[in-house]
Short mmCIF file of C-alpha atoms in Angstrom, two decimals:
data_model
loop_
_atom_site.label_atom_id
_atom_site.label_comp_id
_atom_site.label_asym_id
_atom_site.label_seq_id
_atom_site.Cartn_x
_atom_site.Cartn_y
_atom_site.Cartn_z
CA UNK A 1 3.73 -0.24 -21.74
CA UNK A 2 0.98 0.93 -19.37
CA UNK A 3 3.10 1.04 -16.22
CA UNK A 4 5.49 3.57 -14.71
CA UNK A 5 8.69 3.59 -16.69
CA UNK A 6 12.07 4.59 -15.29
CA UNK A 7 15.43 5.07 -17.01
CA UNK A 8 18.17 4.17 -16.83
CA UNK A 9 17.60 0.92 -15.02
CA UNK A 10 21.22 0.90 -13.95
CA UNK A 11 23.73 3.73 -13.69
CA UNK A 12 27.32 3.54 -12.57
CA UNK A 13 29.05 6.88 -12.07
CA UNK A 14 32.15 8.32 -10.51
CA UNK A 15 32.07 10.38 -7.35
CA UNK A 16 31.55 14.05 -8.15
CA UNK A 17 29.65 13.52 -11.37
CA UNK A 18 26.07 14.67 -11.97
CA UNK A 19 23.36 12.16 -12.87
CA UNK A 20 19.83 12.46 -14.19
CA UNK A 21 17.15 9.87 -13.58
CA UNK A 22 13.93 9.87 -15.57
CA UNK A 23 10.40 8.81 -14.76
CA UNK A 24 7.47 8.43 -17.13
CA UNK A 25 4.31 8.10 -15.04
CA UNK A 26 1.14 6.39 -16.09
CA UNK A 27 -0.83 8.58 -18.47
CA UNK A 28 -3.49 10.59 -16.62
CA UNK A 29 -1.89 10.23 -13.22
CA UNK A 30 -1.73 13.63 -11.57
CA UNK A 31 0.56 12.74 -8.67
CA UNK A 32 4.19 11.68 -8.96
CA UNK A 33 6.64 10.66 -6.22
CA UNK A 34 10.30 9.88 -5.90
CA UNK A 35 11.63 7.55 -3.24
CA UNK A 36 15.11 6.25 -2.46
CA UNK A 37 15.95 2.81 -1.15
CA UNK A 38 19.41 1.97 0.07
CA UNK A 39 20.52 -1.64 0.07
CA UNK A 40 18.64 -3.63 2.69
CA UNK A 41 16.71 -0.63 3.94
CA UNK A 42 13.20 0.80 3.65
CA UNK A 43 11.94 3.46 1.29
CA UNK A 44 12.79 7.09 1.98
CA UNK A 45 10.44 9.74 0.60
CA UNK A 46 12.21 12.37 -1.51
CA UNK A 47 9.73 14.61 -3.37
CA UNK A 48 6.08 14.73 -4.40
CA UNK A 49 4.38 16.49 -7.28
CA UNK A 50 0.61 16.97 -7.50
CA UNK A 51 -0.79 18.67 -10.57
CA UNK A 52 0.19 22.34 -10.77
CA UNK A 53 0.76 22.70 -7.04
CA UNK A 54 4.19 23.50 -5.67
CA UNK A 55 6.09 20.23 -5.11
CA UNK A 56 6.69 18.90 -1.61
CA UNK A 57 10.46 18.78 -1.40
CA UNK A 58 10.63 17.99 2.31
CA UNK A 59 12.38 14.66 1.77
CA UNK A 60 15.27 15.82 -0.35
CA UNK A 61 18.45 15.05 1.68
CA UNK A 62 20.54 17.94 0.44
CA UNK A 63 20.67 20.77 -2.05
CA UNK A 64 22.53 18.46 -4.42
CA UNK A 65 19.20 16.81 -5.10
CA UNK A 66 16.55 18.42 -7.29
CA UNK A 67 13.61 17.30 -9.36
CA UNK A 68 11.41 18.73 -12.02
CA UNK A 69 8.18 17.69 -13.60
CA UNK A 70 6.73 19.00 -16.88
CA UNK A 71 3.02 19.41 -16.43
CA UNK A 72 1.56 16.05 -15.54
CA UNK A 73 4.09 14.02 -17.47
CA UNK A 74 7.77 13.18 -17.29
CA UNK A 75 9.84 13.91 -14.19
CA UNK A 76 13.61 14.12 -13.88
CA UNK A 77 15.54 13.65 -10.60
CA UNK A 78 18.97 15.25 -10.71
CA UNK A 79 21.78 14.52 -8.32
CA UNK A 80 24.73 16.88 -8.54
CA UNK A 81 28.28 16.07 -7.40
CA UNK A 82 27.31 12.52 -6.50
CA UNK A 83 28.71 10.95 -3.34
CA UNK A 84 29.10 7.27 -2.49
CA UNK A 85 26.22 7.50 0.00
CA UNK A 86 23.92 8.40 -2.91
CA UNK A 87 24.20 4.79 -4.10
CA UNK A 88 20.68 3.37 -3.94
CA UNK A 89 17.67 2.37 -6.00
CA UNK A 90 15.62 5.43 -6.89
CA UNK A 91 11.94 4.56 -7.24
CA UNK A 92 9.28 6.65 -8.95
CA UNK A 93 5.55 6.19 -8.41
CA UNK A 94 2.43 7.80 -9.78
CA UNK A 95 -1.21 7.86 -8.76
CA UNK A 96 -4.54 9.25 -9.83
CA UNK A 97 -5.86 11.61 -7.22
CA UNK A 98 -9.44 10.56 -6.72
CA UNK A 99 -12.35 12.95 -6.43
CA UNK A 100 -12.49 14.56 -3.01
CA UNK A 101 -8.78 14.07 -2.51
CA UNK A 102 -8.98 10.54 -1.22
CA UNK A 103 -5.93 8.41 -1.37
CA UNK A 104 -5.53 6.18 -4.35
CA UNK A 105 -3.05 3.44 -4.90
CA UNK A 106 0.46 4.18 -5.97
CA UNK A 107 1.97 2.43 -8.98
CA UNK A 108 5.70 2.06 -8.74
CA UNK A 109 8.30 1.73 -11.47
CA UNK A 110 11.09 -0.86 -11.31
CA UNK A 111 13.54 1.75 -10.14
CA UNK A 112 16.90 3.12 -11.24
CA UNK A 113 19.85 1.52 -9.50
CA UNK A 114 22.60 4.13 -8.94
CA UNK A 115 26.12 3.10 -8.01
CA UNK A 116 28.60 5.84 -7.17
CA UNK A 117 32.22 4.63 -7.26
CA UNK B 1 0.31 10.17 10.05
CA UNK B 2 -0.02 7.47 12.68
CA UNK B 3 2.94 5.19 13.31
CA UNK B 4 2.66 1.48 12.58
CA UNK B 5 4.35 -1.46 14.22
CA UNK B 6 4.87 -4.76 12.41
CA UNK B 7 6.90 -7.90 13.21
CA UNK B 8 10.27 -7.90 11.48
CA UNK B 9 9.79 -11.30 9.92
CA UNK B 10 7.40 -14.23 9.60
CA UNK B 11 7.42 -17.64 8.02
CA UNK B 12 4.46 -19.38 6.39
CA UNK B 13 4.04 -22.81 4.81
CA UNK B 14 3.12 -22.85 1.14
CA UNK B 15 -0.67 -23.29 0.64
CA UNK B 16 -1.44 -22.07 4.14
CA UNK B 17 -2.94 -18.72 5.07
CA UNK B 18 -0.44 -16.00 5.91
CA UNK B 19 -1.70 -13.61 8.59
CA UNK B 20 0.35 -10.44 8.85
CA UNK B 21 -0.45 -8.20 11.85
CA UNK B 22 -0.04 -4.45 12.12
CA UNK B 23 -0.52 -2.21 15.14
CA UNK B 24 -1.61 1.39 14.64
CA UNK B 25 -2.88 2.38 18.06
CA UNK B 26 -2.67 6.12 17.37
CA UNK B 27 -4.71 6.03 14.17
CA UNK B 28 -7.18 8.86 13.78
CA UNK B 29 -10.67 8.81 12.32
CA UNK B 30 -9.73 10.01 8.85
CA UNK B 31 -6.74 7.75 8.37
CA UNK B 32 -6.77 4.76 6.04
CA UNK B 33 -4.82 1.54 6.44
CA UNK B 34 -2.86 0.65 3.29
CA UNK B 35 -0.83 -2.46 2.53
CA UNK B 36 1.94 -2.74 -0.04
CA UNK B 37 4.50 -5.42 -0.69
CA UNK B 38 7.92 -5.40 -2.24
CA UNK B 39 9.24 -8.53 -3.90
CA UNK B 40 13.02 -8.67 -4.13
CA UNK B 41 14.48 -6.24 -6.70
CA UNK B 42 11.08 -4.89 -7.69
CA UNK B 43 9.16 -1.71 -6.91
CA UNK B 44 6.46 -1.91 -4.21
CA UNK B 45 3.05 -3.20 -5.24
CA UNK B 46 -0.28 -2.05 -3.87
CA UNK B 47 -2.28 -4.83 -2.18
CA UNK B 48 -5.33 -3.45 -0.45
CA UNK B 49 -6.61 -0.63 1.72
CA UNK B 50 -9.47 0.11 4.13
CA UNK B 51 -10.92 2.61 6.52
CA UNK B 52 -12.98 0.65 9.05
CA UNK B 53 -14.78 -2.14 7.22
CA UNK B 54 -13.08 -5.39 6.29
CA UNK B 55 -12.04 -5.50 2.66
CA UNK B 56 -11.28 -8.31 0.22
CA UNK B 57 -9.89 -8.31 -3.27
CA UNK B 58 -8.27 -10.89 -5.56
CA UNK B 59 -4.99 -10.66 -3.71
CA UNK B 60 -5.86 -10.51 -0.05
CA UNK B 61 -8.26 -9.72 2.78
CA UNK B 62 -7.87 -6.91 5.26
CA UNK B 63 -9.38 -7.26 8.73
CA UNK B 64 -9.50 -4.08 10.79
CA UNK B 65 -10.44 -4.29 14.46
CA UNK B 66 -13.48 -2.43 15.68
CA UNK B 67 -11.37 0.12 17.58
CA UNK B 68 -9.17 0.44 14.41
CA UNK B 69 -6.00 0.14 16.50
CA UNK B 70 -4.79 -2.89 14.63
CA UNK B 71 -5.31 -4.80 11.43
CA UNK B 72 -4.36 -8.07 9.79
CA UNK B 73 -3.53 -8.71 6.15
CA UNK B 74 -4.53 -12.24 5.14
CA UNK B 75 -3.12 -14.05 2.12
CA UNK B 76 -5.50 -17.01 2.03
CA UNK B 77 -3.28 -19.51 0.20
CA UNK B 78 0.29 -18.34 0.26
CA UNK B 79 2.59 -19.33 -2.61
CA UNK B 80 6.37 -19.09 -2.92
CA UNK B 81 5.86 -15.97 -5.06
CA UNK B 82 4.29 -14.22 -2.07
CA UNK B 83 7.71 -14.11 -0.41
CA UNK B 84 8.27 -10.38 0.03
CA UNK B 85 8.45 -7.48 2.47
CA UNK B 86 4.93 -6.36 3.45
CA UNK B 87 4.39 -2.76 4.48
CA UNK B 88 1.44 -1.55 6.56
CA UNK B 89 0.93 2.23 6.17
CA UNK B 90 -1.55 4.58 7.77
CA UNK B 91 -2.31 7.79 5.93
CA UNK B 92 -4.78 10.61 6.16
CA UNK B 93 -7.69 10.84 3.80
CA UNK B 94 -6.47 14.00 2.10
CA UNK B 95 -2.70 13.69 2.52
CA UNK B 96 -1.91 13.40 -1.13
CA UNK B 97 -0.81 9.79 -0.97
CA UNK B 98 2.55 10.71 0.49
CA UNK B 99 3.18 7.29 1.88
CA UNK B 100 5.84 6.76 4.53
CA UNK B 101 7.20 3.24 4.45
CA UNK B 102 8.45 1.70 7.72
CA UNK B 103 10.48 -1.46 8.08
CA UNK B 104 7.67 -3.83 7.09
CA UNK B 105 7.44 -7.59 7.69
CA UNK B 106 9.64 -9.89 5.71
CA UNK B 107 7.42 -12.86 4.88
CA UNK B 108 9.13 -16.06 3.87
CA UNK B 109 6.85 -18.66 2.28
CA UNK B 110 8.46 -22.10 2.57
CA UNK B 111 7.67 -25.24 0.58
#
């Protein structure tokens, strides 16, 4: 499809295990974002990739969280040694950075729901 | 980025206009006003954005006051499918789209 694709849509894991969440942005979108949304709460920014610039990792809650992006394509969010408080929906978004750096709209995926038992 | 203040929740009758207010009294000259919404169990969806002029698209209208300290999102004929959380976000022109989502307004459209 033409939208942002995330996988898996649902993941149940045991405390202490590592998980990887994948995001396929819209083709041609140079910017990619990861957000987290706990049940009944707002979105928390995690990390932002823009082209070949160094990612903005200021939102990552701990060193158990990391993310990579290959060029301007797929991104993977990795959570090591998962804890119950990591349970949330992890949302990925991408955007096309307009000429002059102006803000463009973000297109969000449907999210990956992570449940840590 | 400037902070925004929105009512926690609002109700609207189906077929009527829904007017969602947002205060952003500390907005600076190069900051845009963006609106997104999140329907239950879905990712947020872009609605509209503006700098100082009023804007309209197929989804909604955005009215920004002359002093830019507040704005109103208008859904002209609300339907049940418009029930969602609506987020008002203020962001700098060149901030790389790093949106910060506050609590938003939970709009309930009732039959």
